[in-house]
Coordinates of C-alpha atoms in Angstrom, one line a residue:
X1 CA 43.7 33.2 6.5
X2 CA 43.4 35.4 3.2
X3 CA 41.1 37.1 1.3
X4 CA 39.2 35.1 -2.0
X5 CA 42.5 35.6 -4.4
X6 CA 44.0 35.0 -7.6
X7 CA 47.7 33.1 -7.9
X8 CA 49.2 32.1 -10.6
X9 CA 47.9 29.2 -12.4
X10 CA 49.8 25.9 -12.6
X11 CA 51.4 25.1 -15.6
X12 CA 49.0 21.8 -16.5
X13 CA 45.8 23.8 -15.0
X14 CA 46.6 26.7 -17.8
X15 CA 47.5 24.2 -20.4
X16 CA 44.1 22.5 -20.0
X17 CA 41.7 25.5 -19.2
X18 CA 43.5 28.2 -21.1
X19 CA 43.0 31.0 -17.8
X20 CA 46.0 32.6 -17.2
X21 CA 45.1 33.0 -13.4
X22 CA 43.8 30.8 -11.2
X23 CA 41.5 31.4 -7.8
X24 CA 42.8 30.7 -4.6
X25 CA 40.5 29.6 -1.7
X26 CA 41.4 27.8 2.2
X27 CA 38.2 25.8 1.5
X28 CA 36.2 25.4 -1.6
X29 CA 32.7 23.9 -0.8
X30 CA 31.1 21.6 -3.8
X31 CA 26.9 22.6 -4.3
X32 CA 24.8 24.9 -3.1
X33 CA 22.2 22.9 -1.5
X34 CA 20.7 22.5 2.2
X35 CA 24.5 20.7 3.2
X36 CA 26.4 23.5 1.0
X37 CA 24.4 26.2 2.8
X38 CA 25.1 25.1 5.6
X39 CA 28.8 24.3 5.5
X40 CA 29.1 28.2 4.4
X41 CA 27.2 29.3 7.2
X42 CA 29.3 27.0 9.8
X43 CA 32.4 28.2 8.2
X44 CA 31.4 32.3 8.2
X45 CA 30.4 31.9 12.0
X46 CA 33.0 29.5 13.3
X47 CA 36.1 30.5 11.1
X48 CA 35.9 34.1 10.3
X49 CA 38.7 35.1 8.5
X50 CA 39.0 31.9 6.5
X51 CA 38.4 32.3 2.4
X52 CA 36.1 29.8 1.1
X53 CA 33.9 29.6 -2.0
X54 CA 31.0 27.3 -3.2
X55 CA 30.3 26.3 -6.6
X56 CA 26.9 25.4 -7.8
X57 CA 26.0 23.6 -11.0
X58 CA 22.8 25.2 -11.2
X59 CA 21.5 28.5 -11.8
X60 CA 20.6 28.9 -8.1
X61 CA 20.9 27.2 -5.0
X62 CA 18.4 24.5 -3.3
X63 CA 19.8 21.3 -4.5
X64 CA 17.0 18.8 -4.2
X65 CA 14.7 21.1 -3.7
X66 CA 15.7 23.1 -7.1
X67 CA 16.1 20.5 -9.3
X68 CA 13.1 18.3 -8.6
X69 CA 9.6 20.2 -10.2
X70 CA 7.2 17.1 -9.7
X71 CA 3.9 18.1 -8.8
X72 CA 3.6 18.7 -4.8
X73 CA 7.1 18.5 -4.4
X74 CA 8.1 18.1 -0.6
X75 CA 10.0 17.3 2.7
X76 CA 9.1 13.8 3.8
X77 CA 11.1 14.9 7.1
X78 CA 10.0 17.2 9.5
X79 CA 11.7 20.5 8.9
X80 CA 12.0 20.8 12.6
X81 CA 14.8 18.9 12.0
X82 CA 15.5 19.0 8.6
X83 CA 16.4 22.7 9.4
X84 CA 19.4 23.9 10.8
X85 CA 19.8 24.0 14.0
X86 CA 20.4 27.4 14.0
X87 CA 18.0 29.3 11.9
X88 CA 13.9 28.6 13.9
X89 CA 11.5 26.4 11.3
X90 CA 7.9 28.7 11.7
X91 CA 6.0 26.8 9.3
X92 CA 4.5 23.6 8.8
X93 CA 6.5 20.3 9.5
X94 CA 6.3 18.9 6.3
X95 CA 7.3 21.8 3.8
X96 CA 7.1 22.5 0.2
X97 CA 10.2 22.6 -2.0
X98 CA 9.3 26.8 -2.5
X99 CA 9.1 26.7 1.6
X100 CA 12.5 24.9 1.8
X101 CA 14.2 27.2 -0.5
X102 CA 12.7 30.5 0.7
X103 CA 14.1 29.2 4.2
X104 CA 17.7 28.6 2.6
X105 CA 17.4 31.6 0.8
X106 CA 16.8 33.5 4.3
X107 CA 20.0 31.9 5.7
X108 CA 22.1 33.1 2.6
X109 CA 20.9 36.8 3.0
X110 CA 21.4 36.7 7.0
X111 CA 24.4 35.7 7.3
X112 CA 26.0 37.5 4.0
X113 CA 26.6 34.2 2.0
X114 CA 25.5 35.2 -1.5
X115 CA 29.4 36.8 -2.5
X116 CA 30.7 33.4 -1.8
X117 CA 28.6 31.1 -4.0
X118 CA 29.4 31.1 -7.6
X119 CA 26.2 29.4 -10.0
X120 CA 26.4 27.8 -13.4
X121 CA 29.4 26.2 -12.0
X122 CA 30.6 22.5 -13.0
X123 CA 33.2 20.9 -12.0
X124 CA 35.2 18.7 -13.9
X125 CA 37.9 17.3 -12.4
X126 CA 40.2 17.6 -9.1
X127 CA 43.4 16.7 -8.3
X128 CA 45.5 17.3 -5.3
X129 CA 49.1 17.7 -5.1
X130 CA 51.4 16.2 -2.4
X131 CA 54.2 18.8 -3.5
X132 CA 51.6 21.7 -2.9
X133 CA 49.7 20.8 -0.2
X134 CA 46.6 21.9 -2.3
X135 CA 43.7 20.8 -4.5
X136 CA 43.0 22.0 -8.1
X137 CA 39.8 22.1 -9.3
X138 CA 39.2 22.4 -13.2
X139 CA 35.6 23.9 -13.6
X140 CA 33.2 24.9 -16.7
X141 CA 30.7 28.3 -16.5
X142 CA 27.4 26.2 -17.9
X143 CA 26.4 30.1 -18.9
X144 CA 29.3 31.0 -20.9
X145 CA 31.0 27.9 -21.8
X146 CA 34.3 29.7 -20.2
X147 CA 37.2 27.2 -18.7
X148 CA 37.8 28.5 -15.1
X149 CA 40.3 26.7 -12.3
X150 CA 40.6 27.3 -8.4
X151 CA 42.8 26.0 -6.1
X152 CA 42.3 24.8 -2.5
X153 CA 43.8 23.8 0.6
X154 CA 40.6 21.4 1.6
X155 CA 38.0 20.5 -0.2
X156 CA 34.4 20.0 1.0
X157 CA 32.4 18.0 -0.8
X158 CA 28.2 18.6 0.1
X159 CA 26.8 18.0 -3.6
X160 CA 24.8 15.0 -2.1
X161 CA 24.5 11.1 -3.7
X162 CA 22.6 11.3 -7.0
X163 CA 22.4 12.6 -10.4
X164 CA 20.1 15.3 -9.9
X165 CA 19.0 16.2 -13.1
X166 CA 18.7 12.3 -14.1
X167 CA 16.7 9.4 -12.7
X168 CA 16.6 5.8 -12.5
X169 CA 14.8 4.7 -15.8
X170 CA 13.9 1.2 -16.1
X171 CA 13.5 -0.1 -19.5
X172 CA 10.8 -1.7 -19.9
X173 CA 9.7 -4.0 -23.2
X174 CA 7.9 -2.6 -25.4
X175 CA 7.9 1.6 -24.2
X176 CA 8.8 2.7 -27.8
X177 CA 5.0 1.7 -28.5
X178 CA 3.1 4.0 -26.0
X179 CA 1.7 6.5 -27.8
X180 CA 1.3 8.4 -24.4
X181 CA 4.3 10.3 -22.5
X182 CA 6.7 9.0 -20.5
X183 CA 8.0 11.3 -17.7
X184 CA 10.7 10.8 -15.1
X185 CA 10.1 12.4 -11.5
X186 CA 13.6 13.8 -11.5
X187 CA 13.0 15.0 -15.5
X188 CA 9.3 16.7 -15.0
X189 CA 8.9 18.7 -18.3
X190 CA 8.0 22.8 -17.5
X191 CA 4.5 23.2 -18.4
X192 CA 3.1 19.3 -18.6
X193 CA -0.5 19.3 -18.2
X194 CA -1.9 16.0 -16.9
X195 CA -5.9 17.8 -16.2
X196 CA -8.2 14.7 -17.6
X197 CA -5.5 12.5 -18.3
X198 CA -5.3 8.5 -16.9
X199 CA -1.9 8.9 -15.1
X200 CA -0.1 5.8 -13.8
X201 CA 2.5 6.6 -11.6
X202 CA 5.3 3.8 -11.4
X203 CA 6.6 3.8 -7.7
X204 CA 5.5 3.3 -3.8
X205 CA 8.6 5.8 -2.3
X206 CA 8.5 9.3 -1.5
X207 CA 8.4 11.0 -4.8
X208 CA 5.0 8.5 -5.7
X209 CA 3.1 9.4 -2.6
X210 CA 3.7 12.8 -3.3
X211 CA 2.7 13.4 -6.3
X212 CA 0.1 11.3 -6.4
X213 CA -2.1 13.2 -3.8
X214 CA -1.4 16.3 -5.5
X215 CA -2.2 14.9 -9.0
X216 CA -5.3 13.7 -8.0
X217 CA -8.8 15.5 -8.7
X218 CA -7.2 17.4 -11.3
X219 CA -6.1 14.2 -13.7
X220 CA -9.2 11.7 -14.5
X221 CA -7.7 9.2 -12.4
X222 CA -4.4 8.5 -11.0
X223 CA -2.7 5.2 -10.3
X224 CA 0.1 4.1 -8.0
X225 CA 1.6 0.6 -9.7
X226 CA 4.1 -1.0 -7.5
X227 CA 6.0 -3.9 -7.6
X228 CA 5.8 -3.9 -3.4
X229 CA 4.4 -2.3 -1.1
X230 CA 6.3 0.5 1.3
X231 CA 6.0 1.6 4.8
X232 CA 4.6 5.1 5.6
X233 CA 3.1 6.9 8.6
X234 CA 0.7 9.4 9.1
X235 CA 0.0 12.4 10.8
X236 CA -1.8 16.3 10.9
X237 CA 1.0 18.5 9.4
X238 CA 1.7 20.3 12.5
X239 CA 3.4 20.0 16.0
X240 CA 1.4 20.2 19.1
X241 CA 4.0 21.2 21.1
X242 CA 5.2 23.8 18.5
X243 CA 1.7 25.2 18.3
X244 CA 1.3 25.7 22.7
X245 CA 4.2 26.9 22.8
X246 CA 3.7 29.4 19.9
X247 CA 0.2 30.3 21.5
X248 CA 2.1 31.4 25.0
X249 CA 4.0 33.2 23.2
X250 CA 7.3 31.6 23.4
X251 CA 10.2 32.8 21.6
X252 CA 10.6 31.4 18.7
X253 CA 14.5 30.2 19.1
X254 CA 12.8 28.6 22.4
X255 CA 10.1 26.9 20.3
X256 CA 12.5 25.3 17.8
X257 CA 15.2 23.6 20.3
X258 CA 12.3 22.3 22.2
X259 CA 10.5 20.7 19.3
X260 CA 13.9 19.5 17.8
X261 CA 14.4 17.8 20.9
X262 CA 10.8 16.1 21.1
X263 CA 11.1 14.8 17.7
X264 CA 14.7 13.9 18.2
X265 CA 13.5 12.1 20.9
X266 CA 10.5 10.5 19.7
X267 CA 12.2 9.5 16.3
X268 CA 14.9 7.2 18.7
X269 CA 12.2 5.7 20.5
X270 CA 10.7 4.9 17.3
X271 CA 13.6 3.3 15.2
X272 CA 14.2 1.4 18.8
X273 CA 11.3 0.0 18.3
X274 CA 11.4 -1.1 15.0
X275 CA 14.4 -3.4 16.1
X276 CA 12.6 -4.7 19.0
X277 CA 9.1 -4.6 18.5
X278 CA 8.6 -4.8 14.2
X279 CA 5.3 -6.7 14.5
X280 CA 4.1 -3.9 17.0
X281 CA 5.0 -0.9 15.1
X282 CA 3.9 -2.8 11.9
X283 CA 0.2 -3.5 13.3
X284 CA 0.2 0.6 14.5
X285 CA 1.0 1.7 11.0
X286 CA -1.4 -0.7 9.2
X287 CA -3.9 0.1 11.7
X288 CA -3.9 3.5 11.0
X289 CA -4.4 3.3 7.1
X290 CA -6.9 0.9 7.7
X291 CA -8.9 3.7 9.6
X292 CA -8.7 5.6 6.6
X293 CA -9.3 3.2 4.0
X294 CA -11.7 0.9 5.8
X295 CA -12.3 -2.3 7.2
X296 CA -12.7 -4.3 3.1
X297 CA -9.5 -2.5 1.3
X298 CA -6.7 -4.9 0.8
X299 CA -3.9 -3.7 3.3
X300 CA -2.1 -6.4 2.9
X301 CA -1.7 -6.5 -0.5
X302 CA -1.1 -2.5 -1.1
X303 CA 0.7 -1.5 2.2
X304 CA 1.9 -4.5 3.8
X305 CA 5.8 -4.9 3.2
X306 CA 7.5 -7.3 3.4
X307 CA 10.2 -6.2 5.5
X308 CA 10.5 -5.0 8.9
X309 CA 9.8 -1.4 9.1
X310 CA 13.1 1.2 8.7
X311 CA 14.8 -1.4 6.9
X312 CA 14.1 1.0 3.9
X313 CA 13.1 4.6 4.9
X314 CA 9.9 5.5 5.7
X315 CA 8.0 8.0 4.1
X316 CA 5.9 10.8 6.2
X317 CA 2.2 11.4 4.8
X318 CA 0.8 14.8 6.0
X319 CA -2.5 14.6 6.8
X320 CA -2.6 11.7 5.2
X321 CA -3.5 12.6 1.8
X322 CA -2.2 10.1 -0.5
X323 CA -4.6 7.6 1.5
X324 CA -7.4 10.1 1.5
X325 CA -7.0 10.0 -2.4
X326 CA -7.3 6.4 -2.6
X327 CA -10.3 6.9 -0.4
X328 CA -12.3 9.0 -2.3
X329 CA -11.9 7.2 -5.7
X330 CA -9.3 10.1 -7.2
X331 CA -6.6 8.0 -7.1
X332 CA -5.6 3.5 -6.9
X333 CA -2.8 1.4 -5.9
X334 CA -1.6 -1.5 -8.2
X335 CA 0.3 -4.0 -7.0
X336 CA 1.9 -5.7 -9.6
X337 CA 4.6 -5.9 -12.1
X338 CA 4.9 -4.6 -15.4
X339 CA 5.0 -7.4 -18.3
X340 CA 5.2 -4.6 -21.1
X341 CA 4.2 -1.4 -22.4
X342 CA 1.6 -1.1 -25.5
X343 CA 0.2 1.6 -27.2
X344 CA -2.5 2.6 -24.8
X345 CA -1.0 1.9 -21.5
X346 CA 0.9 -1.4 -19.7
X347 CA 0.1 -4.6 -19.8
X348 CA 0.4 -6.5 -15.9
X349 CA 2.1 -9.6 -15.6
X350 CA -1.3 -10.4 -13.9
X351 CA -2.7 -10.1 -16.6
X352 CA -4.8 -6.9 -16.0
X353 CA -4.0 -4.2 -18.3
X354 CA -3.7 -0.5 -17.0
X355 CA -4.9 2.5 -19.6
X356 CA -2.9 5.6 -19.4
X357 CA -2.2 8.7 -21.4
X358 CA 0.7 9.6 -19.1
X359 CA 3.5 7.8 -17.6
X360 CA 5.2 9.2 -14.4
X361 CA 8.5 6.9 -13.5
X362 CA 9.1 7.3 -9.4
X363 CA 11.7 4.8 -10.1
X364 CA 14.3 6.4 -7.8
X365 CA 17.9 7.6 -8.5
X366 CA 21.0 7.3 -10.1
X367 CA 23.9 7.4 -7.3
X368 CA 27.1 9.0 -8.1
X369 CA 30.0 9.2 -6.1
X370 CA 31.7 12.4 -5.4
X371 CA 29.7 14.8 -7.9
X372 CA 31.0 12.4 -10.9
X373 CA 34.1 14.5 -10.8
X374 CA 37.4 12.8 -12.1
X375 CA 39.6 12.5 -8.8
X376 CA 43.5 12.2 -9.1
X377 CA 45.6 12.0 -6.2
X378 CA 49.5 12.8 -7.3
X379 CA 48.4 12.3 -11.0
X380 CA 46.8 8.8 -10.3
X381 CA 42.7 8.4 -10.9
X382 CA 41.3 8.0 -7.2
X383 CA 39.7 4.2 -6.8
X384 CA 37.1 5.6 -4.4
X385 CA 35.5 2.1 -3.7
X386 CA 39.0 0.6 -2.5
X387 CA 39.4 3.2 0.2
X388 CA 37.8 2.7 4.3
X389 CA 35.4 5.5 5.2
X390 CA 36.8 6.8 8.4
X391 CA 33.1 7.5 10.1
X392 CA 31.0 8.2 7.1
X393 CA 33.1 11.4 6.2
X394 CA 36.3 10.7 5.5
X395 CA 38.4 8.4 3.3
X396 CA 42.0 7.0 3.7
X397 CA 44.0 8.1 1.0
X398 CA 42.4 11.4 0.0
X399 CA 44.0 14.1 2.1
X400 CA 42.2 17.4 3.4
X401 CA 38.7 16.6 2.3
X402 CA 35.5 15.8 3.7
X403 CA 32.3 14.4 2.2
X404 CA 29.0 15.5 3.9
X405 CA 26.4 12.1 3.6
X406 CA 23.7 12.5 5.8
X407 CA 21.0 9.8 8.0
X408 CA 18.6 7.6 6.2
X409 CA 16.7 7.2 9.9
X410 CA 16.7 11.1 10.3
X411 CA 17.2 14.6 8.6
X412 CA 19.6 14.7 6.2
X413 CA 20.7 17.9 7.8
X414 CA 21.2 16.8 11.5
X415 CA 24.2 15.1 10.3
X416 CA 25.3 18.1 8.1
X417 CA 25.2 20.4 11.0
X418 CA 27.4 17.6 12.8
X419 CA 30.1 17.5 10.0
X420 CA 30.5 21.5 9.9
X421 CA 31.3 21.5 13.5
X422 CA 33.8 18.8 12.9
X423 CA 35.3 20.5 9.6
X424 CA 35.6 23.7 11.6
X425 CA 37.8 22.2 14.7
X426 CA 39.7 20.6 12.4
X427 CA 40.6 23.4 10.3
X428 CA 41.4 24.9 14.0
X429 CA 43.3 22.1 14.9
X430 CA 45.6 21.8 11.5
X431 CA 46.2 26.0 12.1
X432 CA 47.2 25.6 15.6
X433 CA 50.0 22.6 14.5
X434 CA 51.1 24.3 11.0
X435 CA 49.8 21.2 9.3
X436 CA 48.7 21.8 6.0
X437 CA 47.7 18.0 5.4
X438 CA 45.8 15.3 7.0
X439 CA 44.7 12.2 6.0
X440 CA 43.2 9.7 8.0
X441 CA 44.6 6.1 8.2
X442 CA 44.2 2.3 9.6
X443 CA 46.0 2.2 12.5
X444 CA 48.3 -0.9 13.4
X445 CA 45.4 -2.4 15.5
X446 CA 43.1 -1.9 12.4
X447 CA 44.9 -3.6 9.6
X448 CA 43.4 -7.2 10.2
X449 CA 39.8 -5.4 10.6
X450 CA 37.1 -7.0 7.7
X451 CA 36.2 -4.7 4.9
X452 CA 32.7 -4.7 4.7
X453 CA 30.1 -2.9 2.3
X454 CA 29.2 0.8 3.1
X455 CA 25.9 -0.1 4.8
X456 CA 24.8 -3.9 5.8
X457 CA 22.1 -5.0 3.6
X458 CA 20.5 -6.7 6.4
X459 CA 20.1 -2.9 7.9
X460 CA 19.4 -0.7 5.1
X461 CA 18.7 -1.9 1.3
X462 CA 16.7 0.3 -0.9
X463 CA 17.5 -0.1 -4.7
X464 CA 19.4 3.3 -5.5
X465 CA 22.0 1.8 -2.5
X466 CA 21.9 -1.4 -3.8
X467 CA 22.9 -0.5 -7.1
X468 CA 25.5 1.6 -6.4
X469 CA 27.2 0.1 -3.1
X470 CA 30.2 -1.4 -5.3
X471 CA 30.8 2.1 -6.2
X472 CA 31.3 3.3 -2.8
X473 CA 34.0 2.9 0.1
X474 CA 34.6 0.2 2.4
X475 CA 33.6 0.1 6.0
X476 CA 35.4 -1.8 9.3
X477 CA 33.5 -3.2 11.9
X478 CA 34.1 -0.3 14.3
X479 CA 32.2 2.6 15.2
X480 CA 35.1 5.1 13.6
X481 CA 35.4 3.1 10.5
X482 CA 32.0 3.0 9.6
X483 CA 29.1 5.2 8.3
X484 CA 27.0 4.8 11.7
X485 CA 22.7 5.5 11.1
X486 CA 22.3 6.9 15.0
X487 CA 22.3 10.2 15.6
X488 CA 21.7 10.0 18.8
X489 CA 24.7 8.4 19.2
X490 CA 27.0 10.6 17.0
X491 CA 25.8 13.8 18.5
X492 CA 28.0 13.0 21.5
X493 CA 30.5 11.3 19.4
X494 CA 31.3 13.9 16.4
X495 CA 32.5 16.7 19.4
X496 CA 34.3 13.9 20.8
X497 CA 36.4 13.0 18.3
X498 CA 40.0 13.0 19.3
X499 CA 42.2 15.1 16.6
X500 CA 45.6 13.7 17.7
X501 CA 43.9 10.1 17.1
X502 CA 46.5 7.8 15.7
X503 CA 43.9 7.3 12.6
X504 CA 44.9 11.4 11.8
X505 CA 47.9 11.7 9.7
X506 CA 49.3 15.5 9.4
X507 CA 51.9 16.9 7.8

């Protein structure tokens, strides 16, 4: 493997950029977030010697947890697990987005990743050549403006699902007439000051019963307006079991694969149960709010979905706060739809009028598909919706890349860690056969196999997905040909993966 180095460009890279030279990398890694960290990490311990580089839209790295400045920005999963599994989570399960990135940051000083990741980085377009074995990858420096090209031998795509720096906006009649502000969760303005203001928050997900809590007491009143009600559990922001073993004095390497494994544990026994037992877990997770809320609030308006739980994901409340909110009269819950927008606030198709001065849309994301780069394979635009996902990761017809998407059930970044192991034996494996290609493939037993939606609807359906699933690729009705939600299953299938599987075409 060689050393970061610069080749000479090819002719239509230099016609269309203008550089005269042209970096050359074995692996060039797409965004510097918690799966981009990660992959750099997994390819520094497990493949020394082989050149990689990552390139970051932004002006740092974080991802998620950069881009999004909404008041109280946080995990909703445990970082226990939304941590890698090999760098020890010491702080509180349920972290703040300056806690999450002063974690990453830690991992990109230990482990000497900083030369490697290049910032203000956007990438435009990437094409891959047959002839060359290789990937070129047209980028623009955001700072200077400056055309700048690489080329690659595999491409490893961890910039996420959605358009970070744009939401979901719903347009709503009659928003032209506000003569308040109107915010998007994903677009929070530096320096907005909502202290006295009537703030309705449009939104029942994550992002809503976060900054809800930590909007309250400080605007005059804050509401949560929902068209329906979602599921979310409760807890003290801490582990029990971390905290013991902590107090013994345990090391702390010791403390994290032990907690890992409890939640791990008790996460599968949950979503089990949400198959087999919905009405159960429901009544447990109503019962709890109504603890907090008391015996004469409307649970089953407000928090009553109707849905089984985990059919959409489920949002973790530390502490419970956003309920505490409610409870103490800083804070509401609406449930209703929006009929229009006026100049003081927004009129309910109830009939009830809410007054606002500010407008927070928690409306959700935008989903894009692969970093809303333009794909060409052998000078043809890539159809990424008419290719088969090859277990969540992989995608017939696109040679030598992989695409990190993580668990809706669980931490985005168990399945992360799973994918740089995999990218990391296969590397091995194409080294040790002088392959400089694979691709993966329906074998002959596969071809008659149904070509179903990325996720089931029946399974999994919250709106972002739903808006976007004819955008992404197809899935069979077996386990290697689908995006599979169990963790607990892959973590035994991902190192079991056979490389010289008939669905693995190398050349």
């Amino acid at each position: 493997m060689s050393e970061i180095s610069p080749i000479a460009s090819p002719g239509p890279a230099r016609e269309k950029n203008g550089p005269a030279k042209v970096e050359h990398v074995d692996v060039l890694i797409v965004g510097a977030g918690i799966s981009g960290v990660g992959a750099a990490y997994h390819l520094t311990t497990q493949r020394p010697g082989t050149s990689f580089v990552v390139l970051e839209r932004e002006e740092t790295f974080g991802g998620t947890w950069w881009t999004h400045k909404y008041p109280g920005i946080r995990s909703d999963s445990d970082l226990h697990t939304f941590g890698y599994r090999f760098k020890p989570w010491v702080g509180p399960p349920i972290a703040t987005a300056e806690e999450i990135r002063s974690y990453m940051g830690e991992v990109i000083v230990e482990n000497g990743l900083a030369p490697h990741i290049r910032y203000h980085h956007r990438i435009d377009h990437a094409s891959w050549s047959s002839e060359t074995n290789l990937w070129t990858i047209d980028a623009t420096r955001t700072d200077t403006g400056e055309a700048v090209c690489f080329t690659a031998g595999f491409l490893y795509m961890c910039q996420g699902y959605y358009r970070h720096n744009r939401g979901y906006m719903p347009q709503w009649p009659g928003m032209q007439a506000f003569k308040g502000q109107i915010v998007h969760s994903e677009e929070w303005p530096e320096g907005l000051d909502y202290e006295g203001k009537r703030v309705v928050v449009i939104g029942s997900g994550a992002s809503a019963a976060t900054m809800v809590p930590a909007m309250a007491g400080r605007a005059a009143h804050v509401t949560m307006l929902q068209r329906t009600p979602t599921y979310f559990r409760t807890g003290r922001n801490a582990i029990e079991i971390a905290e013991e073993l902590r107090a013994l004095g345990i090391q702390e390497e010791w403390i994290h694969e032990i907690t890992r494994r409890k939640i791990l544990y008790e996460q599968a026994k949950f979503t089990e149960r949400c198959f087999t037992e919905p009405d159960k877990v429901k009544a447990e997770m109503l019962g709890n709010l109504r603890t907090i809320l008391g015996p004469d609030y409307d649970i089953g308006t407000h928090f009553t979905p109707g849905y089984r739980p985990w059919r959409q994901r489920i949002a973790f409340v530390p502490d419970a706060d956003l309920f505490q909110a409610v409870a103490r009269g800083d804070a509401s819950v609406v449930t209703d739809e929006i009929e229009s927008f006026d100049a003081t606030g927004i009129q309910l198709k109830s009939g009830g009028h809410l007054e606002a001065d500010l407008v927070v849309a928690a409306t959700g994301f935008d989903l894009n598909v692969l970093g809303d780069i333009a794909f060409e394979i052998d000078g043809k635009p890539l159809a990424f919706h008419e290719t088969v996902t090859y277990r969540g990761m992989m995608f017939t017809g696109i040679p030598n890349m992989v695409w990190v998407f993580g668990y809706f059930r669980a931490s985005w970044t168990l399945r992360a860690d799973l994918v740089g192991d995999f990218v990391c034996r296969l590397l091995g494996h194409m080294e040790r056969k002088g392959a400089k290609r694979v691709e993966v493939a329906l074998r002959p037993e596969d071809h008659n196999m149904p070509q179903l939606p990325w996720i089931d609807p029946e399974n999994f359906n919250p709106g972002y997905l739903m808006r976007g699933l004819h955008l992404l690729p197809k899935r069979g009705d077996k386990p290697e040909w689908q995006h599979n939600q169990d963790y607990w299953a892959e973590k035994d299938a991902f190192p079991a993966i056979d490389l010289e599987d008939a669905a693995f075409r190398y050349a």
